[in-house]
Short mmCIF file of C-alpha atoms and ligand atoms in Angstrom, two decimals:
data_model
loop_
_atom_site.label_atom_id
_atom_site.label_comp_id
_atom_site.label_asym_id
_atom_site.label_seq_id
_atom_site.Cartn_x
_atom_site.Cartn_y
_atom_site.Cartn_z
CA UNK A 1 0.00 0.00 0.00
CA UNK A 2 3.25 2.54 0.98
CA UNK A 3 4.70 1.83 -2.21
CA UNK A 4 4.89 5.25 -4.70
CA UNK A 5 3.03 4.65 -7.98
CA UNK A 6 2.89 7.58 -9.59
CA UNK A 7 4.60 10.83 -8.91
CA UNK A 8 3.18 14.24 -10.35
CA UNK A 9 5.63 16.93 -9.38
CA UNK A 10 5.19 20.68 -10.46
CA UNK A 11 2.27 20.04 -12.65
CA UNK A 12 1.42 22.96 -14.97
CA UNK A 13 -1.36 22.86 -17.97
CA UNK A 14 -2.34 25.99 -19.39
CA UNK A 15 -5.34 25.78 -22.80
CA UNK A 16 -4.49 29.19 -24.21
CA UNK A 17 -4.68 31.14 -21.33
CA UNK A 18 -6.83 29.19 -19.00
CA UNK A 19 -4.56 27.78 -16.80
CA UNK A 20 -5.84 24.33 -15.54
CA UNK A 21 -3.34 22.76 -13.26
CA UNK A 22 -1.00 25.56 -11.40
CA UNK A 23 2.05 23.28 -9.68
CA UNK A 24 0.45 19.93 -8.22
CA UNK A 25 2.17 17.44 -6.55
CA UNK A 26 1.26 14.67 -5.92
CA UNK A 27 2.53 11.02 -5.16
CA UNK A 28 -0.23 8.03 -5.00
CA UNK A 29 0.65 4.59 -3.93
CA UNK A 30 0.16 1.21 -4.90
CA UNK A 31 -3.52 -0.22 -3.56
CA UNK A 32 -4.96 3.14 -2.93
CA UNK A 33 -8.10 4.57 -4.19
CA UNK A 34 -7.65 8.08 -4.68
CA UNK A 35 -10.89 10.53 -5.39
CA UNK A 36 -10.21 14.01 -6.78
CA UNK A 37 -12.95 16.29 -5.90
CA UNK A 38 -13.52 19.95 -6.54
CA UNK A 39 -15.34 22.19 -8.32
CA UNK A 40 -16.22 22.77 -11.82
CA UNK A 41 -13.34 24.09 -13.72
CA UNK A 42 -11.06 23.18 -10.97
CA UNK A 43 -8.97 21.33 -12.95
CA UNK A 44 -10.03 17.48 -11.81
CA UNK A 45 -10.50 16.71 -15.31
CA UNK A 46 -6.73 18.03 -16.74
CA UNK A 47 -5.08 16.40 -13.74
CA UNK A 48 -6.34 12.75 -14.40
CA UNK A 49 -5.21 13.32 -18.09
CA UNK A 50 -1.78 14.55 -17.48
CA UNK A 51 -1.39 11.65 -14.45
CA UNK A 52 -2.69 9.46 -16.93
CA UNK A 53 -0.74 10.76 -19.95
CA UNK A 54 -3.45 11.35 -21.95
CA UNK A 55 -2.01 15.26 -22.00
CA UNK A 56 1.17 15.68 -21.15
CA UNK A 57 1.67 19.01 -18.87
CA UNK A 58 3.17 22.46 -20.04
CA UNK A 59 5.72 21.87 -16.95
CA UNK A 60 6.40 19.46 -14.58
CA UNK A 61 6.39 15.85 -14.68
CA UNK A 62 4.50 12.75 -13.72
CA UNK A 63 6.47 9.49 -13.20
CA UNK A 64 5.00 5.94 -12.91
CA UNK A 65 6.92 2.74 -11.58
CA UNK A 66 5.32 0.30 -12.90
CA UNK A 67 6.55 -3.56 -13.77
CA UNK A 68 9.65 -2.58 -15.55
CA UNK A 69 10.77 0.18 -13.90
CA UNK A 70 10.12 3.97 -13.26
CA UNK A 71 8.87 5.94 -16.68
CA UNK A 72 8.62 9.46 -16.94
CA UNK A 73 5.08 9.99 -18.65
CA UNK A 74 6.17 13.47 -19.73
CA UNK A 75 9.50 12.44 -21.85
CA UNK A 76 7.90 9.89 -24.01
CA UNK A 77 6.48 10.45 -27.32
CA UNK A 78 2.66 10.43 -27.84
CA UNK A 79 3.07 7.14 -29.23
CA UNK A 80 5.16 5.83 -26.50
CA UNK A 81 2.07 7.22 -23.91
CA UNK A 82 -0.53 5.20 -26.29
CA UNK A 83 1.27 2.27 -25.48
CA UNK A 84 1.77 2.71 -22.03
CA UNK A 85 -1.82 3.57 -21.80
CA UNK A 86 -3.29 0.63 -23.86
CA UNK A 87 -0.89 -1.64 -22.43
CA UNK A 88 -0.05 -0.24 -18.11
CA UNK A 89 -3.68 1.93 -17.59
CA UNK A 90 -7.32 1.13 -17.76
CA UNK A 91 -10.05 3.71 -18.16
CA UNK A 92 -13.56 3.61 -17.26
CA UNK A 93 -15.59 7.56 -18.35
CA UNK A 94 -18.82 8.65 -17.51
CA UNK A 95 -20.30 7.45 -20.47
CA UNK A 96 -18.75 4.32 -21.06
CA UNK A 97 -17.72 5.19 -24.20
CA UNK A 98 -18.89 1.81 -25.43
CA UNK A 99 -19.42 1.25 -29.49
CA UNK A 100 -22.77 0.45 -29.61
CA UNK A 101 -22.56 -1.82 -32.96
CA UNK A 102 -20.55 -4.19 -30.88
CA UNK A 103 -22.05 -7.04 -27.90
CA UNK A 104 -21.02 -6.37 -24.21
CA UNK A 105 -18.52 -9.78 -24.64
CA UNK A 106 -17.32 -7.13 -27.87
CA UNK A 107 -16.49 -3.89 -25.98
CA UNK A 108 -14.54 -5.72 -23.06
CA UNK A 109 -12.71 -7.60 -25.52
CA UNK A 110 -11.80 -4.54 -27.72
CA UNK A 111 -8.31 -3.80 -26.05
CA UNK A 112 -7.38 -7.24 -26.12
CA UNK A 113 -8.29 -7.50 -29.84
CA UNK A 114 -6.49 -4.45 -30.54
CA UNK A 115 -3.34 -6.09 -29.18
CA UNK A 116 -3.34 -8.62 -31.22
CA UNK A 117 -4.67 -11.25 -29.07
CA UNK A 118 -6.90 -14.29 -30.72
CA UNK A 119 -10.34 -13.34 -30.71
CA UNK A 120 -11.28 -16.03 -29.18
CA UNK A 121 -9.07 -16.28 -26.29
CA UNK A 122 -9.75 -12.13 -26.16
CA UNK A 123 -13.81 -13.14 -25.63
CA UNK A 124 -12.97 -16.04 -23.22
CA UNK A 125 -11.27 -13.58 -21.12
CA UNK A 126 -13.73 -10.57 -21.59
CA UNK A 127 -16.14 -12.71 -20.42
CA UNK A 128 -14.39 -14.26 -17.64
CA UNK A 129 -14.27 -10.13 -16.63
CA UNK A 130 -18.04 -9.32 -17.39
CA UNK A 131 -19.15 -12.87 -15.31
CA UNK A 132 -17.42 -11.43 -12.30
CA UNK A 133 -19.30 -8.12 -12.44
CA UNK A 134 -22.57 -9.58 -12.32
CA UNK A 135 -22.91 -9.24 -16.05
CA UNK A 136 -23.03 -13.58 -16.63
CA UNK A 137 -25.81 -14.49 -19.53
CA UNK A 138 -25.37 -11.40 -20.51
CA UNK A 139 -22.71 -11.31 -23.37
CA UNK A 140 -24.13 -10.92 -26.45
CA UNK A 141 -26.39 -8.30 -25.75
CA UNK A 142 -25.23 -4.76 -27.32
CA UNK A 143 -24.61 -1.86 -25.09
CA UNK A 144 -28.08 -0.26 -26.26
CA UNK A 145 -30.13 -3.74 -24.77
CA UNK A 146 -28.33 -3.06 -20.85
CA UNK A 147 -29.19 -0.36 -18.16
CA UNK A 148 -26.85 2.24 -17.55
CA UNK A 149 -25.42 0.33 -14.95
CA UNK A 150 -24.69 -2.62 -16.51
CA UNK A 151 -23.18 -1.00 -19.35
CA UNK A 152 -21.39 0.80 -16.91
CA UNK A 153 -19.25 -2.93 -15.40
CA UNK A 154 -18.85 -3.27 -19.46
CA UNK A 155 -16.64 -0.68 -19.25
CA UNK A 156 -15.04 -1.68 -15.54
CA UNK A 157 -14.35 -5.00 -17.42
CA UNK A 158 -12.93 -3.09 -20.71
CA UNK A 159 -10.23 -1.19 -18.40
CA UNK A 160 -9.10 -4.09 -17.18
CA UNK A 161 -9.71 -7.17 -19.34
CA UNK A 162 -5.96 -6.39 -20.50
CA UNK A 163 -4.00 -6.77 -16.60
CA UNK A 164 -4.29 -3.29 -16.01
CA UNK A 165 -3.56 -2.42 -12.36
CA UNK A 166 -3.61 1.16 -12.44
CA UNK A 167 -7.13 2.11 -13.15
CA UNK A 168 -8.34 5.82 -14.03
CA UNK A 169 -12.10 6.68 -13.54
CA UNK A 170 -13.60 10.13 -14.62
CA UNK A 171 -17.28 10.50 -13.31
CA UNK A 172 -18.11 6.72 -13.90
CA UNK A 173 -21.48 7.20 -11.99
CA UNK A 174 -21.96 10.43 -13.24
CA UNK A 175 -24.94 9.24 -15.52
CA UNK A 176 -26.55 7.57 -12.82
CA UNK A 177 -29.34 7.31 -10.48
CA UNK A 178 -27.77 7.08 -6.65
CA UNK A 179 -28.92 3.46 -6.23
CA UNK A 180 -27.21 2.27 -9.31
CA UNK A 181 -24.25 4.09 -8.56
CA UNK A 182 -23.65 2.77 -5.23
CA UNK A 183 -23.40 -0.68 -6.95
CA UNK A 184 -21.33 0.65 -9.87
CA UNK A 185 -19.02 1.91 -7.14
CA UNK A 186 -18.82 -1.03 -5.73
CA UNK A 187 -18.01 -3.08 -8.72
CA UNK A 188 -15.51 -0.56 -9.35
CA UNK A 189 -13.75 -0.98 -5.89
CA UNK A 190 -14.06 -4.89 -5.49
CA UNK A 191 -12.60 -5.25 -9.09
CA UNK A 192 -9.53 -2.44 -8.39
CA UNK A 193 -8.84 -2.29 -4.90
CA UNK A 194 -10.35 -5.19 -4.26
CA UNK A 195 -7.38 -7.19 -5.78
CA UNK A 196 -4.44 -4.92 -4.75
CA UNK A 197 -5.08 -2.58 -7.61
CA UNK A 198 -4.97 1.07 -8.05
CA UNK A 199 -8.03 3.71 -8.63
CA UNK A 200 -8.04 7.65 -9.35
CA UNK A 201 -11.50 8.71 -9.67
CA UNK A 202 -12.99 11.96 -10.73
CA UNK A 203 -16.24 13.23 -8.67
CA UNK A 204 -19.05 15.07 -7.78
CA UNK A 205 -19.90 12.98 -5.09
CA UNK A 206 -18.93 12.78 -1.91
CA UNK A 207 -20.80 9.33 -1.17
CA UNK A 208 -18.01 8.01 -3.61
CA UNK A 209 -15.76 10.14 -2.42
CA UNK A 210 -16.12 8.49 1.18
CA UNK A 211 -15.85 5.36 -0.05
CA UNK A 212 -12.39 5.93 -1.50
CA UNK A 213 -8.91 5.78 0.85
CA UNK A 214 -7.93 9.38 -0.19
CA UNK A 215 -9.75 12.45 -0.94
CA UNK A 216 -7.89 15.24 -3.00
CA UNK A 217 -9.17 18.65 -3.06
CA UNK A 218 -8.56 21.05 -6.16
CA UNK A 219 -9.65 24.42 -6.54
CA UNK A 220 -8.12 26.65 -9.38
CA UNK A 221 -5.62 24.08 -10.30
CA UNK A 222 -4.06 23.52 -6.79
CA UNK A 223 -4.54 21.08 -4.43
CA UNK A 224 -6.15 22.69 -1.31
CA UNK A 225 -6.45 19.23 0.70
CA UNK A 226 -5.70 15.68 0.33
CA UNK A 227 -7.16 13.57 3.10
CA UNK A 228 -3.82 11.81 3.28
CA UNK A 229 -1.21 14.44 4.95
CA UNK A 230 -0.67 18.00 5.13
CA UNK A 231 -0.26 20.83 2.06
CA UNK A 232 2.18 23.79 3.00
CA UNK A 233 0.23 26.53 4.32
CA UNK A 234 0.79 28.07 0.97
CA UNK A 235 -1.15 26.05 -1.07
CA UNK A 236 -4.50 26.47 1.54
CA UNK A 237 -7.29 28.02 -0.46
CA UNK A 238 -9.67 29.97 2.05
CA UNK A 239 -12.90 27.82 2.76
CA UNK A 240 -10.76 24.90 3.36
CA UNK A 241 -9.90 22.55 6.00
CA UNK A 242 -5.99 22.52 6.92
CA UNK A 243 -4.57 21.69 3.36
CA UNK A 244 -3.13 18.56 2.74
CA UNK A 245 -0.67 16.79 0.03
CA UNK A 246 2.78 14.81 -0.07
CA UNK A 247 4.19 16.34 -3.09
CA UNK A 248 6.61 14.13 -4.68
CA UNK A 249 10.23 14.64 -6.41
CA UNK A 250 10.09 14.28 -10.11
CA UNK A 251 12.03 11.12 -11.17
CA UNK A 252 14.58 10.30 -13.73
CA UNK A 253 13.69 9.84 -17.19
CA UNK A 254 14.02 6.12 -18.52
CA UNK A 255 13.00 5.17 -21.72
CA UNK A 256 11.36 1.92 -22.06
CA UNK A 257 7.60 1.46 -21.86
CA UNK A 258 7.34 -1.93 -22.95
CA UNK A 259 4.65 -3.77 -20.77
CA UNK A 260 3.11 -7.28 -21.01
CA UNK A 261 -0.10 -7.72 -20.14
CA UNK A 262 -0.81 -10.93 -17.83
CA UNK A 263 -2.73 -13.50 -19.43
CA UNK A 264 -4.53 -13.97 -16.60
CA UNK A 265 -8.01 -13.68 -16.21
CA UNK A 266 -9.94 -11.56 -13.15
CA UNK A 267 -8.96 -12.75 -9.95
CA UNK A 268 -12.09 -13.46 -8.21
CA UNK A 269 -13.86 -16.12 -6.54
CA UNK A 270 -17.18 -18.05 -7.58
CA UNK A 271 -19.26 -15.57 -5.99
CA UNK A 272 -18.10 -12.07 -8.28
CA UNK A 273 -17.74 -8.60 -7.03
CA UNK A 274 -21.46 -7.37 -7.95
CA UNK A 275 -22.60 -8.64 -5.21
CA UNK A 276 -23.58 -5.81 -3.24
CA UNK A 277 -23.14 -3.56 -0.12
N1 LIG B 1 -10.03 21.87 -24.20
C1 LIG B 1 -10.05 22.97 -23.44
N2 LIG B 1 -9.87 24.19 -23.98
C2 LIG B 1 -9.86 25.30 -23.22
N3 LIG B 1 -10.04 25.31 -21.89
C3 LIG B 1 -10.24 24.12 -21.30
C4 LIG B 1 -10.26 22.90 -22.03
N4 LIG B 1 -10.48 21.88 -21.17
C5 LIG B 1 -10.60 22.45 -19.95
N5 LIG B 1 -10.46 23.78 -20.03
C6 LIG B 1 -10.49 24.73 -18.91
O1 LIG B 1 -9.54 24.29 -17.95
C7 LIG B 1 -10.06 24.42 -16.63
C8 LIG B 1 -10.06 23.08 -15.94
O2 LIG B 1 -10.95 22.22 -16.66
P1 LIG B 1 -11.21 20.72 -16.19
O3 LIG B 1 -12.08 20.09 -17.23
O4 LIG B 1 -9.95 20.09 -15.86
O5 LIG B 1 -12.04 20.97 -14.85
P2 LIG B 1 -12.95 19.96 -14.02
O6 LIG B 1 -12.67 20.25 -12.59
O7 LIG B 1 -12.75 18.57 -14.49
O8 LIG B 1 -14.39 20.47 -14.41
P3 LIG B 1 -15.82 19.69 -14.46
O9 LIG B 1 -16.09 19.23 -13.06
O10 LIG B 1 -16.77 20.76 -14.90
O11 LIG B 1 -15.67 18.57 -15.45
C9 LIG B 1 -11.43 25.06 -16.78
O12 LIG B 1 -11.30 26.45 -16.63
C10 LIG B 1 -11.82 24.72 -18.20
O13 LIG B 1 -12.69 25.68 -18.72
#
């Protein structure tokens, strides 16, 4: 749980001349499940894409240890960060972002087929994943023929069919009613956490907020509290509790991203993770 994951130090992200992110540090650790609250505009958004090197920042830099060492997110090219992100990260968004053409036992394959894998050992394992999260019987249905929340687990298992254990979450419940959420949630933790893994998730809500480890506060593109240690005084935004945040040191460049995804399937036992509350 102690061990550093990622490291964000000095984070800057400016569109034109909006800046987003103004200097955030931030270090998360292996097994946590961080939320990153704030307001609109904040900047909750820019900071999942630059930790998850969907943008890479204006200044600063974000580092990730993962299997084969530590990678600097920030010095790779944007078709080294594809990789890493197809290959290290899973994603789940508010929408889904499901194709709709495609069956459930499809869309969680999709980033298995994309690798190259055989579709048919892709599907085993997609549905191995969408079993798990409650979703058995239920594989050949396309995303239009499930509720919101079970398209919803279609993405959970998408994001990690491939042996992602780094998982980032913008607003998955955003789109739904509180009831549904709660069990969306859930999936979400049981399937990340749950096994050791990793989860950043954007929010609105505090009710999945407060069932995260962490809690990070932004407001203007600064972190004004993390739930997890103290922020210099400098950092405290008026309104706040007594700011919080362990920056961390940016890391050394290294090159490689090259990442194999385990062949293994979800690591659960016969009774899933939808289960419940
Ligand atoms: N593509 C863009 N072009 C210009 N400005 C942008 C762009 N994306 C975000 N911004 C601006 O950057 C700031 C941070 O946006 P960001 O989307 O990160 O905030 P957020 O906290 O995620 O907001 P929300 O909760 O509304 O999704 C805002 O002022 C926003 O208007």
């Amino acid at each position: 749980m102690n061990t550093p994951l990622l490291h964000a130090s000095s984070l800057v992200l400016r569109y034109g001349t909006t800046t987003a992110l103004a200097g955030v540090d931030l270090v998360i650790h292996e097994g946590e499940s961080v939320a990153i609250m704030g307001a609109s505009g904040s900047g909750k958004t820019s900071l999942l894409h630059c930790l998850s090197g969907i943008l890479r920042p204006d200044a600063g830099a974000v580092r990730f240890d993962g299997p084969l060492g530590a990678v600097d997110l920030s010095a790779l090219s944007d078709g080294e960060r594809s990789r890493l992100r197809r290959e290290a990260f899973g994603f789940v968004f508010q929408q889904g972002l499901l194709v709709p053409e495609l069956t459930a036992v499809e869309n969680a394959a999709l980033p298995l087929l994309l690798s190259g894998y055989p579709r048919r050992e892709a599907e085993a394992r997609a549905a191995s994943w969408l079993a798990a999260l409650g979703l058995g019987g239920m594989e050949q249905r396309r995303i239009g023929e499930l509720s919101g929340g079970q398209a919803q687990r279609v993405a959970i298992a998408r994001a990690q069919v491939g042996g992602a254990t780094l998982i980032f979450a913008d607003e998955p419940t955003g789109a739904l009613d509180s009831s549904t959420s709660v069990d969306v949630m859930d999936a979400l933790l049981r399937s990340t956490v749950g096994q050791g893994h990793t989860l950043v998730v954007v929010t609105h809500d505090e009710t999945v907020a407060a069932r995260c480890s962490r809690t990070v506060r932004l407001s203007d593109g600064r972190i004004v509290s993390d739930s997890a240690g103290p922020v210099p005084a400098s950092a405290a935004m008026p309104g706040y509790a007594p700011a919080g945040q362990g920056a961390g040191p940016a890391g050394p460049p290294t090159t490689s991203v090259a990442h194999v995804p385990t062949t293994d399937g979800p690591a659960f036992g016969g009774s899933g993770w939808e289960s419940g509350r």
